[in-house]
PDB file of C-alpha atoms and ligand atoms in Angstrom:
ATOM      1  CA  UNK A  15      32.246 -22.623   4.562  1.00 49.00           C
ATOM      2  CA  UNK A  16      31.987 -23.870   8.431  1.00 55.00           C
ATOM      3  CA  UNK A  17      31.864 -20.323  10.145  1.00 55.00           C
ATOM      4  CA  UNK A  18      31.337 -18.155   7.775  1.00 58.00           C
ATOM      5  CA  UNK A  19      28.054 -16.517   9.405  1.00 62.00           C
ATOM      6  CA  UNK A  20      29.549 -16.441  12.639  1.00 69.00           C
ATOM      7  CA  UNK A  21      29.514 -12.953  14.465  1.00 68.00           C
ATOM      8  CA  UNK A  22      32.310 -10.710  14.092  1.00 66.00           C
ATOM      9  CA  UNK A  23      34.771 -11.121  16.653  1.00 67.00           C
ATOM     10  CA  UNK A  24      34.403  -7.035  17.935  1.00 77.00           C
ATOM     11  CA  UNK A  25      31.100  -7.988  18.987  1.00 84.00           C
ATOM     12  CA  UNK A  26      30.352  -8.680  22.762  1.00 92.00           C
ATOM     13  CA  UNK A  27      27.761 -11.086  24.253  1.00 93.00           C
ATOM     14  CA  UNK A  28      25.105 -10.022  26.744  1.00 97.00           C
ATOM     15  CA  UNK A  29      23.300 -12.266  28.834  1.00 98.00           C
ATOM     16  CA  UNK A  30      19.571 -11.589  28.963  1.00 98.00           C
ATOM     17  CA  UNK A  31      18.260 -14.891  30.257  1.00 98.00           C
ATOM     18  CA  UNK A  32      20.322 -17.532  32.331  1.00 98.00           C
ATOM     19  CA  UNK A  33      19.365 -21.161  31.533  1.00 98.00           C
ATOM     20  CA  UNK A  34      18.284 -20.637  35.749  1.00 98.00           C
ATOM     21  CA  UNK A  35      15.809 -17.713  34.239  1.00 98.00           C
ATOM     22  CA  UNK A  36      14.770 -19.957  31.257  1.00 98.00           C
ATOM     23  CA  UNK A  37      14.116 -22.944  33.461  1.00 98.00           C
ATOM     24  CA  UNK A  38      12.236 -21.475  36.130  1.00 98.00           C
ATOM     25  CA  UNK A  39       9.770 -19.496  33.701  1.00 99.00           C
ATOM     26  CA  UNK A  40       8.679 -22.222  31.498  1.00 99.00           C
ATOM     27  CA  UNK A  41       8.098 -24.607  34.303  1.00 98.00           C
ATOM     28  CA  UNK A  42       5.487 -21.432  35.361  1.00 98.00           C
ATOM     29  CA  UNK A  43       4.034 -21.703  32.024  1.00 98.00           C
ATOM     30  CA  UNK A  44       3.702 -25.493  31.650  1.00 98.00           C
ATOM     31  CA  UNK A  45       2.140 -25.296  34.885  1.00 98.00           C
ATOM     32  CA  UNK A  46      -0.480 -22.497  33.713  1.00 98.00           C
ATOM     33  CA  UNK A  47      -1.222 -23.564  30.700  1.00 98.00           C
ATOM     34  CA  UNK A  48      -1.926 -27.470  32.165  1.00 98.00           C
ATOM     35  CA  UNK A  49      -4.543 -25.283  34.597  1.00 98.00           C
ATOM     36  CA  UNK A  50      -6.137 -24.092  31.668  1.00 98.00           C
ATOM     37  CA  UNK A  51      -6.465 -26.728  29.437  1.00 98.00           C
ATOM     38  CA  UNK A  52      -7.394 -29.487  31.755  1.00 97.00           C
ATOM     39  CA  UNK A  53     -10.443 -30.129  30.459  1.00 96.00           C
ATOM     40  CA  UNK A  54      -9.329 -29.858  26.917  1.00 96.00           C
ATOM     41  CA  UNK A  55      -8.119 -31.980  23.924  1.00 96.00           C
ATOM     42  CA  UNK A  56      -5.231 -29.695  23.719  1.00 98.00           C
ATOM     43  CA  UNK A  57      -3.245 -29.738  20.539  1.00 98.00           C
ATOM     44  CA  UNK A  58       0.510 -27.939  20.312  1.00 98.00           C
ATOM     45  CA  UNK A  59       1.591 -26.603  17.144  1.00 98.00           C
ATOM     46  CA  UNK A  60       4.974 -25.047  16.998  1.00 98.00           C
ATOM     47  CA  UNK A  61       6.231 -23.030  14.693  1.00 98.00           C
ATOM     48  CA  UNK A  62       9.760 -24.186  13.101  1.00 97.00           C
ATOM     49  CA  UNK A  63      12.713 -23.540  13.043  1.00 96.00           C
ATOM     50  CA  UNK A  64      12.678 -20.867  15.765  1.00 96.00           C
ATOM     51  CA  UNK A  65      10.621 -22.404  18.273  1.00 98.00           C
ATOM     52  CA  UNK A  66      11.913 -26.347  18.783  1.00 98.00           C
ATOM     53  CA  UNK A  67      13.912 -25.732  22.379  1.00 98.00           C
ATOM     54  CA  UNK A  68      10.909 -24.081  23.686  1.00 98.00           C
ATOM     55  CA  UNK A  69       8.548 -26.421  22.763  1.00 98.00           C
ATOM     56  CA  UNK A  70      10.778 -29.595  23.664  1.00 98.00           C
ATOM     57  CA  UNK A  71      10.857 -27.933  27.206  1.00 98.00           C
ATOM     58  CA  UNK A  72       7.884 -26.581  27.591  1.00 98.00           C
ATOM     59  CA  UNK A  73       6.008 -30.172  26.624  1.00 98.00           C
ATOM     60  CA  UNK A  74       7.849 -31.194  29.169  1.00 98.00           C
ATOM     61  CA  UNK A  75       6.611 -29.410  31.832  1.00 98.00           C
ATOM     62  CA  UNK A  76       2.981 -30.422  30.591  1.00 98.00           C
ATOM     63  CA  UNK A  77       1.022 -32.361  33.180  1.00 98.00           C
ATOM     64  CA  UNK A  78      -1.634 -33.300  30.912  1.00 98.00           C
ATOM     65  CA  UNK A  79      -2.243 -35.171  28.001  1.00 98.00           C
ATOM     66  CA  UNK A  80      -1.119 -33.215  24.669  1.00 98.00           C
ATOM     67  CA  UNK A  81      -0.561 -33.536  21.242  1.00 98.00           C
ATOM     68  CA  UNK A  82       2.179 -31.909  19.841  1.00 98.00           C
ATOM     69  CA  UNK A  83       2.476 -31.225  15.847  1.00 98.00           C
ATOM     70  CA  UNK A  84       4.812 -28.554  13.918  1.00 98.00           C
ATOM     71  CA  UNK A  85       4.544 -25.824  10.935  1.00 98.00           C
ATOM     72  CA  UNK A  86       6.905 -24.208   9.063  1.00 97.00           C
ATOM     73  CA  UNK A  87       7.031 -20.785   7.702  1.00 92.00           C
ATOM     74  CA  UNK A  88       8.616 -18.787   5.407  1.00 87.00           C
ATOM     75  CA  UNK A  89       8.374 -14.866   5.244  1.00 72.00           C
ATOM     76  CA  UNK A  90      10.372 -13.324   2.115  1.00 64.00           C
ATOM     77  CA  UNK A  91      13.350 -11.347   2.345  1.00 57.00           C
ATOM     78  CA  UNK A  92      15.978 -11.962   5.389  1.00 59.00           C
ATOM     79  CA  UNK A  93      15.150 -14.709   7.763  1.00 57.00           C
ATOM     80  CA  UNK A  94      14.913 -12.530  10.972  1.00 59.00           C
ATOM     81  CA  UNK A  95      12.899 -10.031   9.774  1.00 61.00           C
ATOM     82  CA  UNK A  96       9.301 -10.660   8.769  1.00 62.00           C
ATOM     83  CA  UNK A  97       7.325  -8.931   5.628  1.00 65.00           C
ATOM     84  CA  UNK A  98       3.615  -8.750   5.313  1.00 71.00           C
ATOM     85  CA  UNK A  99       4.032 -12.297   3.300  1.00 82.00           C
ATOM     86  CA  UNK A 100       4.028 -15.062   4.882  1.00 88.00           C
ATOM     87  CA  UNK A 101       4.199 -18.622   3.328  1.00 91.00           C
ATOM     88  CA  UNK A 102       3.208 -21.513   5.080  1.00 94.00           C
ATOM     89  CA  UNK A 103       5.614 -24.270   3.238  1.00 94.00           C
ATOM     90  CA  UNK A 104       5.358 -27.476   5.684  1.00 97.00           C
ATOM     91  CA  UNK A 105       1.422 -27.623   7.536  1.00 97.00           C
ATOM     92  CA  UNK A 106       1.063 -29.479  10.563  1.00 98.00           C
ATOM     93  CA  UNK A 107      -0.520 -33.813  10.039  1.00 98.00           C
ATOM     94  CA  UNK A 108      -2.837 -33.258  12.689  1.00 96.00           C
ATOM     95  CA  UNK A 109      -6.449 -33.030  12.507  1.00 98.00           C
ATOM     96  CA  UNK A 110      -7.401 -30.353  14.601  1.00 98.00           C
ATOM     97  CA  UNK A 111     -10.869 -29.770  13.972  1.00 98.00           C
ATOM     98  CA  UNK A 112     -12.793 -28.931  17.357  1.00 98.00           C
ATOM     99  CA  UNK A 113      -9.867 -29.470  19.816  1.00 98.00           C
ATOM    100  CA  UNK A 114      -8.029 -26.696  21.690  1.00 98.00           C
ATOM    101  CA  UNK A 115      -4.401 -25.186  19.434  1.00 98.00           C
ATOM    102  CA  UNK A 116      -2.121 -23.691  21.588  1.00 98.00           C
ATOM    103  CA  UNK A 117       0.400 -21.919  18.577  1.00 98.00           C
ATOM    104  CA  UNK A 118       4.067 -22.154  20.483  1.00 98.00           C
ATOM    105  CA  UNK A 119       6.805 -19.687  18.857  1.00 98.00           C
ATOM    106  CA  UNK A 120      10.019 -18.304  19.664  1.00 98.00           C
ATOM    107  CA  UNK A 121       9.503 -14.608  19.718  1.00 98.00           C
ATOM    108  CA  UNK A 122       6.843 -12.383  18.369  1.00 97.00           C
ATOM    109  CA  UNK A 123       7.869  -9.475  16.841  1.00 96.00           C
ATOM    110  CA  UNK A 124       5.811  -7.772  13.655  1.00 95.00           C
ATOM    111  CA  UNK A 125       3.463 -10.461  14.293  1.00 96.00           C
ATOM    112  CA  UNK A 126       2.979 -11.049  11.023  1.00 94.00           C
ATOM    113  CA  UNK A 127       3.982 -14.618  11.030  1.00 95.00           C
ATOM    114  CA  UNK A 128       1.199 -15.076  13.806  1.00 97.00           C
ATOM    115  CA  UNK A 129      -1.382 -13.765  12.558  1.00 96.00           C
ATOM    116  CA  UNK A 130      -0.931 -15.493   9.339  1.00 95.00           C
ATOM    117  CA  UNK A 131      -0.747 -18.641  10.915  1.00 97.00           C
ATOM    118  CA  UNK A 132      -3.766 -18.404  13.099  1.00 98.00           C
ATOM    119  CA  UNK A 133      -5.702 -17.280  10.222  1.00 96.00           C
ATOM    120  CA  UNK A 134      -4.549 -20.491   8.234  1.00 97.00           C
ATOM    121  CA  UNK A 135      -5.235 -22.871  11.236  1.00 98.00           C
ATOM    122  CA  UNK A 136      -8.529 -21.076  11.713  1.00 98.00           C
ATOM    123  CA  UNK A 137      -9.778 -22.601   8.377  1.00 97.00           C
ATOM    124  CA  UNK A 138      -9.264 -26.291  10.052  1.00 98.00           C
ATOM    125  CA  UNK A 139     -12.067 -24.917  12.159  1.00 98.00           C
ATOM    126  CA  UNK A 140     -10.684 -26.013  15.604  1.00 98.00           C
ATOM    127  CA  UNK A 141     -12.531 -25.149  18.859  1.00 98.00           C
ATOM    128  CA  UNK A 142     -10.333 -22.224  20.213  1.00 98.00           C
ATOM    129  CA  UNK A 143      -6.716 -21.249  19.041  1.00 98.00           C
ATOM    130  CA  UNK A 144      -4.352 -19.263  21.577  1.00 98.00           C
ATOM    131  CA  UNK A 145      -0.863 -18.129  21.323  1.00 98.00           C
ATOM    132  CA  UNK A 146       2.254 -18.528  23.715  1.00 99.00           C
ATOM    133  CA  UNK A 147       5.714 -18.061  22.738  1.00 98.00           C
ATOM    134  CA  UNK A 148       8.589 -17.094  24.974  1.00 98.00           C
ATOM    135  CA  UNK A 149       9.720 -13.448  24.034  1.00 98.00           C
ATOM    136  CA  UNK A 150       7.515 -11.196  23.133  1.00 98.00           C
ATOM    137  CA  UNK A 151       8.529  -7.336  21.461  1.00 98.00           C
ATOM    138  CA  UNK A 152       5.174  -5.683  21.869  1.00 98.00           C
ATOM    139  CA  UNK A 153       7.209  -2.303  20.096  1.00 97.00           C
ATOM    140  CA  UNK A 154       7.736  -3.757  17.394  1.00 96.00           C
ATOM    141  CA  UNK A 155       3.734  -4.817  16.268  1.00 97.00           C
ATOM    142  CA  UNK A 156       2.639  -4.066  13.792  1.00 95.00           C
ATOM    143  CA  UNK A 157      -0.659  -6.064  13.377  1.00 96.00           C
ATOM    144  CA  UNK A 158      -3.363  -5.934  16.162  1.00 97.00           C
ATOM    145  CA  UNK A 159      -2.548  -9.414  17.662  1.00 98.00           C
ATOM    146  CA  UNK A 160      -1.028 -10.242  21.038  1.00 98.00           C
ATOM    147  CA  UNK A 161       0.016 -13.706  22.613  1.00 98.00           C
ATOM    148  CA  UNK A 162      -2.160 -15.069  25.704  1.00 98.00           C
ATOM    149  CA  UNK A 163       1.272 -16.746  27.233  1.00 98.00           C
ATOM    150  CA  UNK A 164       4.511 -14.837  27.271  1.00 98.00           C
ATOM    151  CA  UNK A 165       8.050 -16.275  28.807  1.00 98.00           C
ATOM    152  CA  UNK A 166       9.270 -12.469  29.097  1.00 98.00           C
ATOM    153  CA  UNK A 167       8.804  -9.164  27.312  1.00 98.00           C
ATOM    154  CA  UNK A 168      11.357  -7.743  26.123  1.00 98.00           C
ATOM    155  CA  UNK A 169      12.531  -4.089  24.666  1.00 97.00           C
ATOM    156  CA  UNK A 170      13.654  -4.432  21.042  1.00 97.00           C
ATOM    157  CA  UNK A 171      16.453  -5.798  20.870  1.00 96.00           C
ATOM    158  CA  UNK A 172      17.935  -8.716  18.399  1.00 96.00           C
ATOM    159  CA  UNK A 173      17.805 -11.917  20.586  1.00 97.00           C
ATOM    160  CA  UNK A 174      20.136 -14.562  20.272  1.00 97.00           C
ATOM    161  CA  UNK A 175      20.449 -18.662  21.438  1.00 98.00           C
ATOM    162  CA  UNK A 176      17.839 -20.693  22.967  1.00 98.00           C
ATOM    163  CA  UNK A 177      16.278 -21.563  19.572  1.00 98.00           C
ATOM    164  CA  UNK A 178      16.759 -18.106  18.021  1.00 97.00           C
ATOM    165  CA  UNK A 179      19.522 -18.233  15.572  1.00 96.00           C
ATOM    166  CA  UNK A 180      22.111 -15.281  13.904  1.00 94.00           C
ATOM    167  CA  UNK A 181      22.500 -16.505  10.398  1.00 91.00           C
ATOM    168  CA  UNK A 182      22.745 -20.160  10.047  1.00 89.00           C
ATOM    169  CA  UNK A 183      24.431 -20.444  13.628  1.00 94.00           C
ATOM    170  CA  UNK A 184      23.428 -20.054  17.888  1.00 96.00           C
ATOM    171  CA  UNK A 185      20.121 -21.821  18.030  1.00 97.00           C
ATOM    172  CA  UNK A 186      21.973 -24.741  20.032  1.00 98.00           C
ATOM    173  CA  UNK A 187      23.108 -22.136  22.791  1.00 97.00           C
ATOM    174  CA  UNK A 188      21.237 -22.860  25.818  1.00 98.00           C
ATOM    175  CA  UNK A 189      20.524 -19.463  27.348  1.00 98.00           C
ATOM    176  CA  UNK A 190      19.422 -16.165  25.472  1.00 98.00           C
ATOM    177  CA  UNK A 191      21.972 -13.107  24.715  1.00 98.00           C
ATOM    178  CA  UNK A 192      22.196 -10.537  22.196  1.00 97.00           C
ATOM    179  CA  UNK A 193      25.032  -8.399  20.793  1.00 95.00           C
ATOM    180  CA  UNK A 194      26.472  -5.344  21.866  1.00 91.00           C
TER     181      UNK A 194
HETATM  182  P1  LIG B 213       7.349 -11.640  13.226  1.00 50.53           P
HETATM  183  O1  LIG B 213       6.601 -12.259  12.079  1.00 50.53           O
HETATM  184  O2  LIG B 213       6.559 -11.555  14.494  1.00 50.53           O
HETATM  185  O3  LIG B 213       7.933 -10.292  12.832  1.00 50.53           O
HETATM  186  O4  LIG B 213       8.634 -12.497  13.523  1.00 50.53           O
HETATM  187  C1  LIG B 213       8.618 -13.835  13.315  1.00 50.53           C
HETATM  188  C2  LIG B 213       9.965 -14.486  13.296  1.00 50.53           C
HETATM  189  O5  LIG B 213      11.075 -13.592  13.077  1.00 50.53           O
HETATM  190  C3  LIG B 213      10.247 -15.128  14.632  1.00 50.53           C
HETATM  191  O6  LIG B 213       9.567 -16.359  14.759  1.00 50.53           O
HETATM  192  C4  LIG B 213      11.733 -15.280  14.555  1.00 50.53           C
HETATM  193  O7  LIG B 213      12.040 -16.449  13.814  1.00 50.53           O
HETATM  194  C5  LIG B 213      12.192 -14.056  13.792  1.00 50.53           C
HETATM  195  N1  LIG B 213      12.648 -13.022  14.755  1.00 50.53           N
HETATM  196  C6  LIG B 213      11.965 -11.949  15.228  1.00 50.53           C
HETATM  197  N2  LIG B 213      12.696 -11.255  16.113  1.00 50.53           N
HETATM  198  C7  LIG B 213      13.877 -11.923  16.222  1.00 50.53           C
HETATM  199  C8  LIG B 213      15.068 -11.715  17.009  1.00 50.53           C
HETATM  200  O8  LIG B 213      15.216 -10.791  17.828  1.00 50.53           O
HETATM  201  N3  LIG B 213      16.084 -12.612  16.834  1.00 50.53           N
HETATM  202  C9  LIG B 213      15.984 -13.675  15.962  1.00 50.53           C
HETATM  203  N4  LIG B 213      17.040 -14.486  15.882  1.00 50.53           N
HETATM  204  N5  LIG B 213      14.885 -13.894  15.213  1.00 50.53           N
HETATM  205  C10 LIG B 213      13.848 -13.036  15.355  1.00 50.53           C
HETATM  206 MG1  LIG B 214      10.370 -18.043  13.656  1.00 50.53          MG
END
């Protein structure tokens, strides 16, 4: 029913990141990673659900050509917490043999969607594969992987909003929180 995995009403929100925060850090990274991969044939491949309002802003703040393609994956047991199995059950169109894969994700946490992923893509046998997603828990690894672009690290904590949802609801909220 509409609501139904909506947050108990004794819980509080706490701002982490303003949309002002979110805004001004992303427009760093478009900028850095356009540096970087101006001489490239740079392919995007972001990771759904979690990670479609970073990538739609951070494309945007692209200055170079890109090609932009999306993955899905599924992990078994609750949605927000990852297990050592990881499913990839939608694969990205592109071909993206010998160009440049920048893997875009919400948060890392275990890392074990990552690393699964960049194993996968490895097998298309593209020229280099990176990682940049906008939180990162570094605490909470628990494979020996770490992103080359990070939006902000954070302590662990259960984020919230800008893409990030709490059961099937707050991905549409524009700045990130969690609950106290
Ligand atoms: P990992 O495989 O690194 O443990 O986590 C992968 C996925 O778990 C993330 O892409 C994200 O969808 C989800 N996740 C991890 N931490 C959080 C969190 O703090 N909040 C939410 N909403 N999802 C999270
Ligand atoms: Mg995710």
């Amino acid at each position: 029913m509409k609501g139904e995995n909506r947050v108990e009403s004794n819980k509080s929100e706490r701002t982490l990141f303003s949309i002002e925060d979110i805004n001004s850090r992303v427009k760093e990274l478009g900028g850095l990673i356009s540096k970087d991969y101006k001489d490239n044939n740079l392919v995007v491949v972001s990771l759904l659900r979690g990670s479609f309002i970073f990538t739609a802003d951070l494309v945007r703040k692209m200055t170079i050509p890109v090609e932009i393609d999306f993955m899905t994956t599924s992990s078994y047991g609750h949605d927000e917490i990852s297990t050592g199995n990881v499913n990839i059950i939608h694969d990205i169109r592109s071909d993206i043999k010998d160009k440049d894969v920048l893997i875009v994700d919400d948060i890392m946490d275990s890392g074990y969607t990552m690393k699964r992923v960049v194993e996968y893509l490895k097998s298309k046998k593209p020229n280099s594969i990176k990682i940049c997603v906008m939180l990162d828990k570094p605490s909470r690894r628990k494979v020996d992987l770490s992103p080359d672009y990070v939006g902000f690290t954070i302590p662990d904590v259960f984020i919230v909003g800008y893409g990030l949802n709490y059961g099937d609801y707050y991905r549409n909220i524009p700045h990130i929180f969690t609950f106290d």
